[in-house]
CSV table of C-alpha atoms in Angstrom, one decimal:
chain,number,residue,atom,x,y,z
A,19,UNK,CA,-144.2,-138.5,-34.0
A,20,UNK,CA,-142.8,-135.0,-34.1
A,21,UNK,CA,-143.1,-131.9,-32.0
A,22,UNK,CA,-143.5,-128.2,-33.1
A,23,UNK,CA,-143.5,-126.1,-30.0
A,24,UNK,CA,-145.8,-123.1,-30.0
A,25,UNK,CA,-143.3,-121.1,-28.0
A,26,UNK,CA,-139.6,-122.1,-27.4
A,27,UNK,CA,-139.3,-125.0,-24.9
A,28,UNK,CA,-136.8,-123.1,-22.7
A,29,UNK,CA,-139.2,-120.2,-22.3
A,30,UNK,CA,-142.1,-122.6,-21.4
A,31,UNK,CA,-139.8,-124.4,-19.0
A,32,UNK,CA,-139.1,-121.2,-17.1
A,33,UNK,CA,-142.8,-120.4,-17.0
A,34,UNK,CA,-143.7,-123.8,-15.6
A,35,UNK,CA,-140.9,-123.7,-13.0
A,36,UNK,CA,-142.2,-120.3,-11.8
A,37,UNK,CA,-145.7,-121.7,-11.6
A,38,UNK,CA,-144.5,-124.7,-9.5
A,39,UNK,CA,-142.5,-122.4,-7.1
A,40,UNK,CA,-145.8,-120.8,-6.2
A,41,UNK,CA,-146.7,-124.0,-4.4
A,42,UNK,CA,-150.2,-124.5,-3.0
A,43,UNK,CA,-150.4,-125.4,0.7
A,44,UNK,CA,-152.9,-128.3,0.5
A,45,UNK,CA,-151.8,-131.5,-1.0
A,46,UNK,CA,-154.8,-132.0,-3.4
A,47,UNK,CA,-154.5,-128.4,-4.6
A,48,UNK,CA,-150.8,-128.9,-5.2
A,49,UNK,CA,-151.4,-132.1,-7.2
A,50,UNK,CA,-154.0,-130.2,-9.3
A,51,UNK,CA,-151.4,-127.5,-9.8
A,52,UNK,CA,-148.8,-129.9,-11.0
A,53,UNK,CA,-151.3,-131.5,-13.4
A,54,UNK,CA,-152.2,-128.1,-14.9
A,55,UNK,CA,-148.5,-127.2,-15.3
A,56,UNK,CA,-147.7,-130.6,-16.9
A,57,UNK,CA,-150.7,-130.2,-19.4
A,58,UNK,CA,-149.6,-126.7,-20.3
A,59,UNK,CA,-146.0,-127.9,-21.0
A,60,UNK,CA,-147.3,-130.9,-23.1
A,61,UNK,CA,-149.8,-128.8,-25.0
A,62,UNK,CA,-147.0,-126.3,-25.8
A,63,UNK,CA,-144.9,-129.1,-27.3
A,64,UNK,CA,-147.6,-129.5,-30.0
A,65,UNK,CA,-147.1,-133.2,-30.4
A,66,UNK,CA,-148.0,-134.3,-33.9
A,67,UNK,CA,-148.6,-137.9,-35.1
A,68,UNK,CA,-148.5,-139.4,-38.7
A,69,UNK,CA,-151.7,-138.9,-40.7
A,70,UNK,CA,-151.0,-140.7,-43.9
A,71,UNK,CA,-149.1,-139.6,-47.1
A,72,UNK,CA,-149.9,-136.3,-48.6
A,73,UNK,CA,-149.2,-135.5,-52.3
A,74,UNK,CA,-148.3,-131.9,-53.3
A,75,UNK,CA,-148.2,-130.8,-57.0
A,76,UNK,CA,-145.3,-128.6,-57.9
A,77,UNK,CA,-145.6,-126.5,-61.1
A,78,UNK,CA,-142.7,-124.5,-62.6
A,79,UNK,CA,-142.4,-122.6,-65.8
A,80,UNK,CA,-139.1,-121.5,-67.5
A,81,UNK,CA,-140.2,-117.9,-67.6
A,82,UNK,CA,-139.6,-114.7,-65.6
A,83,UNK,CA,-142.2,-111.9,-65.7
A,84,UNK,CA,-141.5,-108.3,-64.9
A,85,UNK,CA,-144.5,-106.0,-64.2
A,86,UNK,CA,-143.6,-102.4,-64.8
A,87,UNK,CA,-146.4,-100.4,-63.2
A,88,UNK,CA,-147.1,-96.6,-63.5
A,89,UNK,CA,-148.2,-95.4,-60.1
A,90,UNK,CA,-148.1,-91.7,-60.9
A,91,UNK,CA,-151.0,-89.4,-59.9
A,92,UNK,CA,-152.6,-89.6,-63.3
A,93,UNK,CA,-153.3,-93.3,-62.7
A,94,UNK,CA,-156.1,-92.4,-60.2
A,95,UNK,CA,-158.2,-90.8,-63.0
A,96,UNK,CA,-161.5,-92.5,-63.2
A,97,UNK,CA,-161.9,-93.4,-66.8
A,98,UNK,CA,-160.9,-97.0,-67.0
A,99,UNK,CA,-163.7,-99.3,-68.3
A,100,UNK,CA,-166.3,-96.8,-67.2
A,101,UNK,CA,-165.5,-94.9,-64.0
A,102,UNK,CA,-162.9,-97.1,-62.4
A,103,UNK,CA,-159.4,-95.9,-61.5
A,104,UNK,CA,-156.8,-96.7,-64.1
A,105,UNK,CA,-154.5,-98.1,-61.4
A,106,UNK,CA,-157.2,-100.5,-60.1
A,107,UNK,CA,-157.6,-101.9,-63.7
A,108,UNK,CA,-153.8,-102.3,-64.1
A,109,UNK,CA,-153.3,-104.1,-60.8
A,110,UNK,CA,-156.3,-106.3,-61.5
A,111,UNK,CA,-154.8,-107.3,-64.8
A,112,UNK,CA,-151.5,-108.1,-63.1
A,113,UNK,CA,-153.3,-110.5,-60.8
A,114,UNK,CA,-154.9,-112.2,-63.8
A,115,UNK,CA,-151.6,-112.5,-65.5
A,116,UNK,CA,-150.1,-114.1,-62.4
A,117,UNK,CA,-152.9,-116.7,-62.5
A,118,UNK,CA,-152.3,-117.5,-66.1
A,119,UNK,CA,-148.5,-118.1,-65.6
A,120,UNK,CA,-148.8,-120.5,-62.6
A,121,UNK,CA,-145.3,-121.7,-61.8
A,122,UNK,CA,-143.5,-118.6,-63.2
A,123,UNK,CA,-141.3,-116.2,-61.3
A,124,UNK,CA,-142.4,-112.6,-61.0
A,125,UNK,CA,-140.9,-109.2,-60.2
A,126,UNK,CA,-142.6,-105.8,-59.8
A,127,UNK,CA,-141.1,-102.4,-60.8
A,128,UNK,CA,-143.1,-99.2,-60.1
A,129,UNK,CA,-142.3,-95.7,-61.4
A,130,UNK,CA,-143.5,-92.1,-60.8
A,131,UNK,CA,-140.9,-89.4,-60.2
A,132,UNK,CA,-138.4,-92.2,-59.9
A,133,UNK,CA,-138.4,-95.9,-60.5
A,134,UNK,CA,-137.8,-98.7,-58.0
A,135,UNK,CA,-137.9,-102.5,-57.7
A,136,UNK,CA,-140.9,-103.1,-55.4
A,137,UNK,CA,-140.3,-106.8,-55.5
A,138,UNK,CA,-137.3,-108.7,-56.7
A,139,UNK,CA,-137.8,-111.9,-58.8
A,140,UNK,CA,-139.6,-114.6,-56.8
A,141,UNK,CA,-142.0,-117.5,-57.3
A,142,UNK,CA,-143.8,-116.7,-54.0
A,143,UNK,CA,-147.2,-115.8,-55.4
A,144,UNK,CA,-148.6,-114.7,-52.0
A,145,UNK,CA,-145.8,-112.2,-51.8
A,146,UNK,CA,-146.4,-110.8,-55.3
A,147,UNK,CA,-150.2,-110.5,-54.7
A,148,UNK,CA,-149.5,-108.8,-51.4
A,149,UNK,CA,-147.3,-106.2,-53.1
A,150,UNK,CA,-150.0,-105.7,-55.8
A,151,UNK,CA,-152.7,-105.0,-53.3
A,152,UNK,CA,-150.5,-102.5,-51.5
A,153,UNK,CA,-149.5,-100.3,-54.5
A,154,UNK,CA,-151.0,-96.8,-54.3
A,155,UNK,CA,-150.3,-93.7,-56.3
A,156,UNK,CA,-147.7,-91.2,-55.1
A,157,UNK,CA,-149.3,-88.4,-53.0
A,158,UNK,CA,-150.0,-85.1,-54.7
A,159,UNK,CA,-147.6,-83.3,-52.3
A,160,UNK,CA,-144.7,-85.4,-53.7
A,161,UNK,CA,-145.8,-85.7,-57.3
A,162,UNK,CA,-143.5,-84.2,-59.9
A,163,UNK,CA,-144.8,-85.9,-63.0
A,164,UNK,CA,-144.2,-89.2,-64.9
A,165,UNK,CA,-140.6,-90.1,-65.5
A,166,UNK,CA,-140.2,-92.7,-68.2
A,167,UNK,CA,-136.5,-91.9,-68.2
A,168,UNK,CA,-136.1,-93.3,-64.7
A,169,UNK,CA,-138.2,-96.4,-65.7
A,170,UNK,CA,-136.0,-97.1,-68.7
A,171,UNK,CA,-132.8,-96.5,-66.8
A,172,UNK,CA,-133.7,-99.0,-64.1
A,173,UNK,CA,-134.8,-101.6,-66.6
A,174,UNK,CA,-131.6,-101.1,-68.5
A,175,UNK,CA,-129.6,-102.3,-65.5
A,176,UNK,CA,-132.2,-104.8,-64.1
A,177,UNK,CA,-133.2,-106.8,-67.1
A,178,UNK,CA,-129.6,-107.9,-68.1
A,179,UNK,CA,-129.1,-109.3,-64.6
A,180,UNK,CA,-132.3,-111.3,-64.8
A,181,UNK,CA,-131.5,-112.5,-68.4
A,182,UNK,CA,-128.0,-113.8,-67.7
A,183,UNK,CA,-128.9,-116.0,-64.7
A,184,UNK,CA,-130.4,-118.8,-66.7
A,185,UNK,CA,-132.1,-119.6,-70.0
A,186,UNK,CA,-135.5,-118.6,-68.9
A,187,UNK,CA,-137.5,-116.3,-71.1
A,188,UNK,CA,-138.2,-112.8,-69.8
A,189,UNK,CA,-141.6,-111.2,-70.4
A,190,UNK,CA,-142.2,-107.6,-69.6
A,191,UNK,CA,-145.7,-106.1,-69.1
A,192,UNK,CA,-145.6,-102.3,-68.8
A,193,UNK,CA,-148.9,-100.8,-67.6
A,194,UNK,CA,-149.4,-97.1,-67.9
A,195,UNK,CA,-151.6,-94.3,-69.3
A,196,UNK,CA,-148.6,-93.0,-71.3
A,197,UNK,CA,-149.1,-89.4,-70.1
A,198,UNK,CA,-146.0,-87.2,-69.8
A,199,UNK,CA,-145.9,-84.1,-67.7
A,200,UNK,CA,-143.7,-81.0,-67.6
A,201,UNK,CA,-143.1,-81.0,-71.3
A,202,UNK,CA,-140.7,-84.0,-70.9
A,203,UNK,CA,-139.6,-86.0,-73.9
A,204,UNK,CA,-140.4,-89.7,-74.2
A,205,UNK,CA,-137.4,-92.0,-73.3
A,206,UNK,CA,-136.1,-94.4,-76.0
A,207,UNK,CA,-136.7,-98.0,-74.8
A,208,UNK,CA,-135.0,-99.7,-77.8
A,209,UNK,CA,-131.9,-100.6,-75.8
A,210,UNK,CA,-134.1,-103.1,-73.8
A,211,UNK,CA,-135.2,-105.1,-76.9
A,212,UNK,CA,-132.4,-107.6,-76.7
A,213,UNK,CA,-133.4,-108.6,-73.1
A,214,UNK,CA,-137.2,-108.9,-73.7
A,215,UNK,CA,-138.6,-112.1,-75.1
A,216,UNK,CA,-142.2,-111.0,-75.0
A,217,UNK,CA,-144.9,-109.3,-73.0
A,218,UNK,CA,-146.9,-106.2,-73.9
A,219,UNK,CA,-147.5,-102.6,-73.2
A,220,UNK,CA,-150.9,-102.2,-71.7
A,221,UNK,CA,-152.7,-98.9,-71.9
A,222,UNK,CA,-155.3,-97.4,-69.4
A,223,UNK,CA,-157.5,-94.4,-69.7
A,224,UNK,CA,-159.2,-92.5,-72.5
A,225,UNK,CA,-158.4,-89.7,-75.0
A,226,UNK,CA,-161.0,-87.5,-73.4
A,227,UNK,CA,-159.5,-88.0,-70.0
A,228,UNK,CA,-160.8,-87.6,-66.5
A,229,UNK,CA,-160.3,-85.8,-63.2
A,230,UNK,CA,-158.1,-87.2,-60.5
A,231,UNK,CA,-159.5,-87.7,-57.0
A,232,UNK,CA,-156.4,-88.2,-54.9
A,233,UNK,CA,-155.0,-88.2,-51.4
A,234,UNK,CA,-154.0,-84.7,-50.5
A,235,UNK,CA,-153.0,-85.1,-46.8
A,236,UNK,CA,-149.3,-85.2,-45.8
A,237,UNK,CA,-147.4,-88.2,-44.7
A,238,UNK,CA,-147.7,-87.3,-41.0
A,239,UNK,CA,-151.3,-86.1,-41.1
A,240,UNK,CA,-153.5,-87.9,-38.6
A,241,UNK,CA,-156.5,-87.6,-40.9
A,242,UNK,CA,-156.5,-88.8,-44.5
A,243,UNK,CA,-157.9,-86.1,-46.8
A,244,UNK,CA,-158.9,-86.5,-50.5
A,245,UNK,CA,-159.8,-83.9,-53.1
A,246,UNK,CA,-159.6,-83.4,-56.9
A,247,UNK,CA,-156.1,-82.5,-58.2
A,248,UNK,CA,-155.8,-78.9,-59.2
A,249,UNK,CA,-153.9,-77.8,-62.4
A,250,UNK,CA,-151.2,-75.4,-61.0
A,251,UNK,CA,-151.3,-73.3,-64.3
A,252,UNK,CA,-155.1,-72.8,-64.6
A,253,UNK,CA,-156.1,-73.4,-60.9
A,254,UNK,CA,-158.9,-75.6,-62.2
A,255,UNK,CA,-159.5,-79.3,-61.6
A,256,UNK,CA,-156.9,-81.0,-63.7
A,257,UNK,CA,-157.8,-83.5,-66.5
A,258,UNK,CA,-155.5,-86.4,-67.2
A,259,UNK,CA,-155.6,-87.8,-70.8
A,260,UNK,CA,-154.2,-91.1,-72.0
A,261,UNK,CA,-151.4,-90.8,-74.6
A,262,UNK,CA,-151.5,-93.9,-76.8
A,263,UNK,CA,-148.8,-92.5,-79.0
A,264,UNK,CA,-146.3,-92.8,-76.2
A,265,UNK,CA,-147.4,-96.3,-75.3
A,266,UNK,CA,-147.2,-97.5,-78.9
A,267,UNK,CA,-143.7,-96.0,-79.3
A,268,UNK,CA,-142.5,-97.9,-76.1
A,269,UNK,CA,-144.0,-101.1,-77.4
A,270,UNK,CA,-142.3,-100.7,-80.8
A,271,UNK,CA,-139.0,-99.9,-79.0
A,272,UNK,CA,-139.1,-103.1,-76.9
A,273,UNK,CA,-140.5,-105.3,-79.8
A,274,UNK,CA,-143.8,-106.2,-78.0
A,275,UNK,CA,-147.4,-105.6,-78.8
A,276,UNK,CA,-149.6,-102.7,-77.5
A,277,UNK,CA,-153.1,-103.4,-76.1
A,278,UNK,CA,-155.6,-100.8,-75.1
A,279,UNK,CA,-157.0,-102.4,-71.9
A,280,UNK,CA,-159.8,-99.8,-71.6
A,281,UNK,CA,-161.7,-102.0,-74.1
A,282,UNK,CA,-161.5,-104.7,-71.5
A,283,UNK,CA,-160.1,-107.5,-73.7
A,284,UNK,CA,-159.7,-111.0,-72.3
A,285,UNK,CA,-156.4,-111.5,-70.5
A,286,UNK,CA,-155.9,-114.5,-72.7
A,287,UNK,CA,-155.2,-112.2,-75.6
A,288,UNK,CA,-151.9,-111.1,-74.1
A,289,UNK,CA,-150.9,-114.3,-72.4
A,290,UNK,CA,-151.9,-117.5,-74.2
A,291,UNK,CA,-149.4,-117.3,-77.1
A,292,UNK,CA,-146.6,-117.1,-74.6
A,293,UNK,CA,-148.0,-119.8,-72.3
A,294,UNK,CA,-148.2,-122.3,-75.1
A,295,UNK,CA,-144.5,-121.9,-76.0
A,296,UNK,CA,-143.2,-122.4,-72.5
A,297,UNK,CA,-141.8,-125.5,-70.9
A,298,UNK,CA,-143.9,-126.5,-67.9
A,299,UNK,CA,-142.6,-129.0,-65.2
A,300,UNK,CA,-145.4,-130.6,-63.4
A,301,UNK,CA,-144.1,-132.8,-60.6
A,302,UNK,CA,-145.8,-134.5,-57.6
A,303,UNK,CA,-144.1,-134.6,-54.3
A,304,UNK,CA,-145.3,-137.2,-51.8
A,305,UNK,CA,-144.5,-136.7,-48.1
A,306,UNK,CA,-145.7,-138.0,-44.7
A,307,UNK,CA,-148.4,-135.8,-43.3
A,308,UNK,CA,-148.9,-135.1,-39.6
A,309,UNK,CA,-151.9,-134.0,-37.5
A,310,UNK,CA,-152.0,-132.2,-34.1
A,311,UNK,CA,-153.0,-133.9,-30.9
A,312,UNK,CA,-152.8,-131.0,-28.4
A,313,UNK,CA,-156.6,-130.3,-28.7
A,314,UNK,CA,-157.4,-133.6,-27.1
A,315,UNK,CA,-155.7,-132.3,-23.9
A,316,UNK,CA,-157.4,-128.9,-23.8
A,317,UNK,CA,-160.8,-130.1,-22.4
A,318,UNK,CA,-158.9,-131.8,-19.6
A,319,UNK,CA,-157.0,-128.6,-18.9
A,320,UNK,CA,-160.2,-126.6,-18.8
A,321,UNK,CA,-161.8,-129.0,-16.4
A,322,UNK,CA,-158.8,-128.9,-14.0
A,323,UNK,CA,-158.7,-125.1,-14.1
A,324,UNK,CA,-162.5,-124.9,-13.4
A,325,UNK,CA,-162.2,-127.3,-10.5
A,326,UNK,CA,-159.3,-125.3,-9.1
A,327,UNK,CA,-161.4,-122.1,-9.4
A,328,UNK,CA,-164.2,-123.7,-7.5
A,329,UNK,CA,-161.8,-124.9,-4.8
A,330,UNK,CA,-160.3,-121.5,-4.3
A,331,UNK,CA,-163.7,-119.9,-4.3
A,332,UNK,CA,-164.7,-121.9,-1.2
A,333,UNK,CA,-162.0,-120.3,0.8
A,334,UNK,CA,-163.4,-116.8,0.2
């Protein structure tokens, strides 16, 4: 038998003492009061009794996966696999890759004007999926264009740290439309090649491009507002076009393949070859399970409270 208090025992003890201090005048009412307090205290203890042996399967892979996600304004263009947002397609593919590499460790890097580590390396899948569902493009008011330089610089310092910790393979999946703004030159990613054991550069969008329907309200605005992004040179609705040349160059630099995801290929195409070569540890851990008992006492508590209510009602 074990206990797992709902609130700390010392806090519940203070509450119970205060309830007893407010002593009822009649003996029967006071006894009822003591029973209610005692039940509350015991229920809060959350007494649990053995419920047989439970077997948990633990799966681990000797691989670390880094998602590098472009969350610039251009990624809201609606030309992925029809009229979906590019970013939605990218995030969905990340989730599918997570499912494929069950037991791996994951990290998330996002980049727009600057790059940042949105999640350090972890095997907590719920945490990774939570981060993926929360990623949204930078607001138009803050957008200054895509910076592959900042992305490359962050990876140049981050990947060596990941690589040197153990012998696990490091896979990098970079997801972007490849578009560069402000006449910037594409960064050279070849310095990362020695730290990358595999992965892919995944492209989103089309050559014809699409308009961008984005959030235009400020950070402190009470009302969220959306509108099409305006080209500041022509003052017309801006068109964002995918640049496959840039994406292929980055893939070549890192020594990985490039895949145009707008054709909606199966995720197996970019994962299965790596999964087959990985060492997978599949262990079963048996431990004693426990079940709650407090819910057996709740009906008794409700009955006592109801009787106490009826008793008090007679005095009014």
